[in-house]
Coordinates of C-alpha atoms in Angstrom, one line a residue:
Chain I
M1 CA 73.5 58.2 42.6
A2 CA 74.7 57.4 46.1
P3 CA 78.0 59.5 46.0
H4 CA 76.1 62.5 44.5
R5 CA 73.7 62.6 47.5
T6 CA 76.5 63.1 50.0
R7 CA 78.0 66.2 48.3
G8 CA 75.9 68.8 50.0
F9 CA 73.8 69.4 53.1
T10 CA 70.1 69.2 53.5
L11 CA 68.3 72.3 54.6
A12 CA 67.5 70.7 58.0
E13 CA 71.3 70.0 58.6
L14 CA 72.1 73.6 57.5
L15 CA 69.5 75.0 60.0
I16 CA 70.7 72.8 62.9
A17 CA 74.2 73.8 62.2
L18 CA 73.3 77.5 62.1
I19 CA 71.3 77.3 65.3
L20 CA 74.2 75.5 67.1
L21 CA 76.7 78.1 65.7
A22 CA 74.5 81.0 66.9
I23 CA 74.1 79.4 70.4
V24 CA 77.8 78.8 70.8
G25 CA 78.7 82.2 69.2
D26 CA 76.3 84.0 71.6
V27 CA 77.9 82.2 74.6
V28 CA 81.4 83.1 73.4
V29 CA 80.6 86.7 72.8
R30 CA 78.8 87.0 76.2
L31 CA 81.9 85.5 77.9
L32 CA 84.2 87.9 76.1
A33 CA 82.1 91.0 76.6
G34 CA 81.9 90.1 80.4
S35 CA 85.6 89.5 80.5
Q36 CA 86.2 93.0 78.9
R37 CA 83.8 94.6 81.4
L38 CA 85.6 93.0 84.2
T39 CA 89.0 94.1 82.9
R40 CA 87.8 97.6 82.5
A41 CA 86.3 97.6 86.1
Q42 CA 89.6 96.2 87.4
S43 CA 91.6 99.0 85.8
E44 CA 89.2 101.6 87.1
Q45 CA 89.4 100.1 90.5
T46 CA 93.2 100.1 90.4
A47 CA 93.3 103.7 89.3
L48 CA 90.9 104.7 92.1
Q49 CA 92.9 102.9 94.8
A50 CA 96.1 104.5 93.5
S51 CA 94.5 108.0 93.5
V52 CA 93.1 107.7 97.0
R53 CA 96.3 106.3 98.3
A54 CA 98.3 109.1 96.7
G55 CA 96.0 111.6 98.4
A56 CA 96.5 110.0 101.7
L57 CA 100.3 110.2 101.3
L58 CA 100.6 113.6 99.5
V59 CA 98.4 115.7 101.8
P60 CA 100.0 114.7 105.0
A61 CA 103.4 115.0 103.5
E62 CA 102.6 118.6 102.5
L63 CA 101.1 119.5 106.0
R64 CA 103.6 117.6 108.1
E65 CA 106.1 120.5 108.6
L66 CA 103.4 123.1 109.7
G67 CA 103.9 124.9 112.9
T68 CA 101.0 126.5 114.9
G69 CA 100.8 128.7 118.0
A70 CA 103.0 131.5 119.0
A71 CA 106.3 130.2 117.5
G72 CA 105.1 130.2 113.8
A73 CA 101.4 130.2 112.8
D74 CA 101.7 128.4 109.5
L75 CA 98.0 127.5 109.3
L76 CA 96.5 130.6 107.7
I77 CA 93.0 129.7 106.7
M78 CA 91.3 126.4 108.1
G79 CA 88.4 125.2 106.0
P80 CA 86.5 121.9 106.0
D81 CA 87.5 121.2 102.4
S82 CA 90.2 123.8 101.9
I83 CA 93.3 124.9 103.6
T84 CA 95.8 127.8 103.1
Y85 CA 99.1 127.3 104.8
R86 CA 102.8 128.2 104.7
A87 CA 104.3 125.2 102.8
Q88 CA 107.9 124.6 103.9
R89 CA 110.3 124.5 100.9
A90 CA 113.7 124.8 102.6
V91 CA 115.4 124.4 105.9
G92 CA 118.9 125.8 106.6
V93 CA 121.2 127.6 109.0
A94 CA 122.1 131.2 108.6
C95 CA 125.9 131.6 109.2
A96 CA 125.6 135.4 108.9
V97 CA 122.7 137.9 108.8
T98 CA 123.1 141.5 107.7
A99 CA 120.6 144.3 107.1
T100 CA 120.2 143.2 103.5
T101 CA 121.2 139.6 103.2
I102 CA 120.7 136.3 105.0
V103 CA 123.7 134.0 104.3
L104 CA 122.7 130.3 104.3
R105 CA 125.3 127.7 104.8
S106 CA 125.2 125.4 101.7
A107 CA 126.4 122.3 103.6
L108 CA 123.4 122.5 106.0
M109 CA 120.8 123.5 103.4
F110 CA 117.9 121.1 102.6
A111 CA 115.6 122.3 100.0
Y112 CA 112.7 121.1 97.9
R113 CA 113.8 123.6 95.2
A114 CA 116.0 126.6 95.1
P115 CA 114.4 129.5 97.2
G116 CA 113.7 132.8 95.5
G117 CA 111.6 135.9 95.9
P118 CA 109.0 137.0 95.7
R119 CA 107.4 133.5 95.7
D120 CA 109.2 132.4 98.8
S121 CA 109.6 134.1 102.1
V122 CA 111.9 133.4 105.0
L123 CA 111.2 132.4 108.6
L124 CA 114.1 133.5 110.8
Y125 CA 114.5 132.0 114.2
L126 CA 114.8 134.5 117.0
E127 CA 116.0 133.1 120.3
G128 CA 115.3 136.0 122.7
N129 CA 116.2 134.8 126.2
P130 CA 118.2 131.6 125.8
A131 CA 116.9 130.4 129.2
S132 CA 113.3 130.5 128.1
A133 CA 111.4 128.9 125.2
L134 CA 108.4 131.1 125.7
D135 CA 109.8 134.1 123.9
D136 CA 111.2 132.3 120.9
A137 CA 109.7 133.5 117.6
W138 CA 110.0 133.0 113.9
Q139 CA 110.3 136.3 112.1
V140 CA 108.7 136.5 108.6
L141 CA 111.0 138.3 106.1
A142 CA 110.2 138.7 102.4
I143 CA 112.9 137.5 99.9
S144 CA 113.4 140.4 97.4
G145 CA 114.9 138.5 94.5
A146 CA 116.9 135.6 93.3
P147 CA 119.5 134.0 95.5
S148 CA 123.2 134.3 94.6
A149 CA 126.3 132.3 95.6
G150 CA 128.2 133.6 98.5
S151 CA 130.4 132.5 101.4
C152 CA 130.1 132.2 105.1
P153 CA 132.5 134.2 107.4
D154 CA 134.6 131.0 107.7
G155 CA 135.0 130.7 104.0
S156 CA 132.7 127.8 103.3
A157 CA 130.1 127.9 100.4
A158 CA 126.9 129.7 101.1
L159 CA 123.7 131.0 99.4
D160 CA 122.9 134.8 99.8
L161 CA 119.2 135.5 100.1
P162 CA 118.4 139.2 99.4
T163 CA 116.1 140.6 102.0
A164 CA 115.6 143.6 104.4
V165 CA 116.1 142.7 108.0
P166 CA 114.9 145.5 110.4
A167 CA 117.4 146.7 113.0
G168 CA 115.3 145.5 115.8
V169 CA 115.2 141.9 114.5
L170 CA 119.0 142.1 113.6
A171 CA 119.9 142.7 117.2
Q172 CA 118.1 139.4 118.2
V173 CA 119.6 137.1 115.7
V174 CA 121.8 134.4 117.2
T175 CA 124.8 132.8 115.5
D176 CA 123.8 129.9 113.2
A177 CA 120.1 130.7 113.5
P178 CA 117.7 128.2 112.0
V179 CA 116.0 129.4 108.8
R180 CA 112.9 128.0 107.0
T181 CA 111.6 129.2 103.7
F182 CA 108.0 128.9 102.7
E183 CA 105.4 129.7 100.1
V184 CA 101.8 130.3 100.8
M185 CA 99.8 127.4 99.2
Q186 CA 96.1 126.6 99.0
M187 CA 94.8 123.1 98.7
R188 CA 91.0 122.7 98.2
L189 CA 88.2 120.6 96.7
Y190 CA 86.9 122.1 93.4
R191 CA 84.5 121.2 90.7
S192 CA 85.4 121.0 87.1
G193 CA 83.7 119.2 84.1
G194 CA 80.9 117.9 86.5
Q195 CA 83.4 116.1 88.7
Y196 CA 85.2 117.0 92.0
W197 CA 88.9 117.2 92.3
L198 CA 91.6 118.1 94.8
G199 CA 93.8 120.9 93.5
S200 CA 96.4 123.3 94.8
R201 CA 97.8 126.7 93.8
S202 CA 100.6 128.9 95.1
V203 CA 99.0 132.0 96.6
S204 CA 102.4 133.7 97.0
A205 CA 103.4 133.0 93.3
G206 CA 100.1 134.8 92.3
E207 CA 98.6 131.7 90.7
A208 CA 94.9 132.5 90.0
T209 CA 93.8 129.1 88.7
I210 CA 93.9 125.9 90.8
Q211 CA 95.9 123.0 89.4
P212 CA 94.5 119.5 89.8
M213 CA 96.4 117.1 92.1
L214 CA 94.1 114.1 92.1
G215 CA 90.7 112.9 91.5
P216 CA 87.9 112.4 90.6
L217 CA 86.6 112.6 94.1
K218 CA 83.1 112.5 95.7
S219 CA 81.4 115.8 96.4
N220 CA 82.8 115.5 100.0
G221 CA 85.9 113.8 98.7
F222 CA 88.4 116.1 100.6
Q223 CA 87.6 116.6 104.3
L224 CA 90.0 118.1 106.9
D225 CA 89.4 117.9 110.6
Y226 CA 91.5 120.0 112.8
L227 CA 92.3 118.4 116.2
D228 CA 93.9 119.8 119.3
A229 CA 96.4 118.2 121.6
A230 CA 93.6 116.0 123.2
G231 CA 92.2 115.0 119.9
A232 CA 89.1 117.1 120.1
P233 CA 88.1 119.5 117.3
A234 CA 90.1 122.7 117.4
A235 CA 88.5 126.1 116.5
L236 CA 91.7 128.1 116.7
A237 CA 94.8 127.6 114.4
S238 CA 97.0 128.1 117.5
D239 CA 95.4 125.0 119.2
V240 CA 95.8 122.7 116.2
R241 CA 98.2 119.8 116.8
S242 CA 97.1 117.3 114.3
I243 CA 94.9 117.1 111.1
D244 CA 92.7 114.3 110.0
V245 CA 92.6 114.1 106.2
T246 CA 89.8 112.0 104.5
I247 CA 90.0 111.3 100.8
R248 CA 86.9 109.8 99.2
G249 CA 87.4 108.9 95.6
V250 CA 85.2 107.6 92.8
T251 CA 86.0 105.9 89.5
D252 CA 86.2 108.0 86.4
A253 CA 83.3 106.0 84.7
P254 CA 80.7 103.6 85.9
V255 CA 82.0 100.2 86.3
S256 CA 80.3 96.8 86.4
A257 CA 79.1 96.0 89.9
G258 CA 77.9 92.5 89.1
L259 CA 74.5 91.2 87.7
G260 CA 74.8 93.8 84.9
R261 CA 74.5 96.8 87.1
L262 CA 76.8 99.8 86.3
Q263 CA 77.7 102.3 89.0
L264 CA 80.6 104.5 90.2
A265 CA 82.9 102.5 92.6
E266 CA 84.1 104.3 95.6
D267 CA 87.0 104.1 98.0
S268 CA 88.1 106.2 100.9
L269 CA 91.2 106.6 103.2
R270 CA 91.6 108.6 106.4
A271 CA 95.1 109.7 107.3
R272 CA 96.2 111.6 110.4
V273 CA 99.2 113.9 110.5
R274 CA 100.8 115.3 113.6
L275 CA 102.1 118.8 112.8
R276 CA 105.8 118.4 113.5
N277 CA 106.6 122.1 114.2
A278 CA 103.6 122.7 116.6
P279 CA 104.5 123.7 120.1
R280 CA 105.1 121.0 122.7
P281 CA 104.1 121.5 126.4
Chain Z
M1 CA 86.5 55.9 53.6
R2 CA 85.9 59.0 51.4
R3 CA 82.7 59.8 53.1
A4 CA 84.3 59.7 56.6
R5 CA 86.9 62.4 55.6
L6 CA 84.4 65.0 54.6
G7 CA 83.5 66.5 58.0
F8 CA 84.3 66.2 61.7
T9 CA 83.3 63.3 63.9
V10 CA 81.4 64.0 67.1
L11 CA 84.5 63.1 69.0
E12 CA 86.6 65.6 67.2
V13 CA 84.0 68.4 67.9
L14 CA 83.8 67.4 71.5
V15 CA 87.6 67.5 72.0
A16 CA 87.7 70.9 70.2
M17 CA 85.0 72.3 72.6
L18 CA 86.7 70.8 75.6
V19 CA 90.0 72.6 74.6
L20 CA 88.1 75.9 74.0
G21 CA 86.3 75.4 77.3
I22 CA 89.6 74.8 79.2
G23 CA 91.0 78.0 77.6
I24 CA 88.0 80.1 78.5
V25 CA 87.9 78.8 82.1
A26 CA 91.7 79.6 82.5
L27 CA 90.9 83.2 81.1
I28 CA 88.1 83.7 83.6
G29 CA 90.2 82.2 86.4
S30 CA 93.1 84.6 85.8
S31 CA 90.6 87.5 85.7
A32 CA 89.2 86.3 89.0
L33 CA 92.7 86.1 90.5
V34 CA 93.3 89.8 89.4
S35 CA 90.0 90.8 91.1
R36 CA 91.0 89.0 94.3
M37 CA 94.5 90.6 94.3
I38 CA 92.9 94.1 93.8
G39 CA 90.6 93.5 96.7
Q40 CA 93.5 92.2 98.8
G41 CA 95.5 95.3 97.9
R42 CA 92.6 97.5 99.0
R43 CA 92.2 95.8 102.3
T44 CA 96.0 95.9 103.0
T45 CA 96.0 99.6 102.2
H46 CA 93.1 100.2 104.7
A47 CA 94.8 98.2 107.4
V48 CA 98.2 99.9 106.9
Q49 CA 96.4 103.3 107.0
V50 CA 94.8 102.2 110.3
A51 CA 98.3 101.4 111.7
E52 CA 99.8 104.7 110.4
R53 CA 97.0 106.6 112.1
R54 CA 97.7 104.9 115.3
L55 CA 101.4 105.8 115.0
E56 CA 100.6 109.4 114.4
L57 CA 98.2 109.4 117.4
L58 CA 100.9 107.9 119.6
R59 CA 103.4 110.5 118.3
Q60 CA 100.9 113.2 119.3
Q61 CA 100.3 111.6 122.8
A62 CA 104.0 111.4 123.3
V63 CA 104.6 115.1 123.2
T64 CA 101.5 116.1 125.3
T65 CA 103.1 115.0 128.6
V66 CA 106.0 116.3 130.7
P67 CA 108.3 114.3 130.7
L68 CA 107.8 113.3 127.0
C69 CA 106.3 109.8 126.3
A70 CA 105.1 109.4 129.9
G71 CA 101.5 108.8 129.0
L72 CA 102.2 106.2 126.3
A73 CA 100.7 102.7 126.8
G74 CA 100.0 99.7 124.8
G75 CA 96.5 98.8 123.8
S76 CA 94.2 97.3 121.2
A77 CA 91.1 98.6 119.2
S78 CA 88.7 97.4 116.5
Q79 CA 88.2 99.4 113.4
P80 CA 85.6 99.3 110.6
G81 CA 86.1 96.6 108.0
G82 CA 87.0 93.9 110.5
I83 CA 90.4 95.5 111.1
T84 CA 91.9 95.0 114.7
E85 CA 95.0 96.8 115.8
Q86 CA 97.2 96.1 118.8
W87 CA 100.0 98.4 119.7
Q88 CA 103.0 98.0 122.0
V89 CA 105.2 100.7 123.6
V90 CA 108.7 99.7 124.5
P91 CA 110.9 102.4 126.2
S92 CA 114.5 102.1 125.2
G93 CA 116.7 104.8 126.6
A94 CA 116.1 108.2 125.0
T95 CA 113.8 106.7 122.4
T96 CA 110.6 104.6 122.6
L97 CA 109.9 101.8 120.2
L98 CA 106.3 101.7 118.9
R99 CA 104.9 98.6 117.2
V100 CA 101.4 98.3 115.7
V101 CA 100.1 94.9 114.6
V102 CA 97.0 95.0 112.4
T103 CA 95.0 91.9 111.6
Y104 CA 92.5 92.1 108.8
P105 CA 90.3 89.8 106.7
S106 CA 92.0 88.5 103.6
G107 CA 90.5 86.1 100.9
R108 CA 90.3 82.9 102.9
G109 CA 91.6 83.8 106.3
W110 CA 93.4 86.6 108.1
S111 CA 96.4 88.7 107.2
V112 CA 98.7 90.3 109.7
D113 CA 101.0 93.2 109.1
T114 CA 103.3 95.0 111.5
L115 CA 104.5 98.6 111.4
A116 CA 107.2 99.7 113.8
T117 CA 109.0 102.9 114.5
A118 CA 111.0 104.7 117.2
I119 CA 110.3 108.2 118.5
A120 CA 112.5 110.5 120.4
C121 CA 111.5 111.2 124.0
V122 CA 113.8 114.1 124.9

């Protein structure tokens, strides 16, 4: 009789075991769920910080080579959350310039990609009076087609850019004139799918739709402040010497903010870029 | 003897729970460490951005005077987020060395980072 009684559990034992299992199970599930929420919040935070930091690096890098003022007005449209500008794509030296061709010395060519019309245009440096910097200018010339391999007058390798140089300009070109190529780009804040993004498009390539660069951002997530030489707000493009870029990002989804609250996390960075080709005193 | 083998003793259950507890605490601990590192990364990024902004400002100031770099001077400033920046200007021939030291709160104390560059003054 005695061994028989120990074979099973009484109802009370079973109930106590079940209740204990439920309590322990509940604690474990809560811990795991909290841990999962935290992991998710961490990955969202990491993505947010990466996105904001990328914006604070990318935008100044894109705007750094702009020139303003008389010697090359690269700042075309200044908006508080949009900017249209001549994005520099190549720098070189023209070893020869004819009425139909600009010959770029290959050894001194530094390019983001191979220049070509009609997407890219040329800025050709005109010296004018060598004794004065005030009459120097950058002449805008359209590139009429794809570049081809050529050679400089001294026989070294070169890239021929097809263009049309007016006779008046041709007369002012100096030997080994600096050349910059550019395409007109627009960067702006835009809304898509209920979220705000920073996007860009090539105006000179005829792109109608804006391509996303980074996001999601806040509704004021891309802010540009144009500053003059003294650091005061500049109203005219020719006065702009540096640009303050503010990127305010949000996480893609609400994340745990402690105590069971869920909300979008935010992060922001402000970068300043001095325009390297802006005139100096 | 036979009866004792049928289940777990209280001691065995306690040891099992202790081992489980240690595991869970370690899991939460590593998660908290990751959270702290993400926060530290954020603060470092903000501090470095402050230093970068100062360098760009000094670059701008360097070209607004004739001769160039004449108006540059060292200084210090406080920024939001408990970040303080100190910058030094050391003329060195045709170039000028710029050094920005940022101090910012980190987990238990303060972190210090230095950004240095040289700018042309001709």
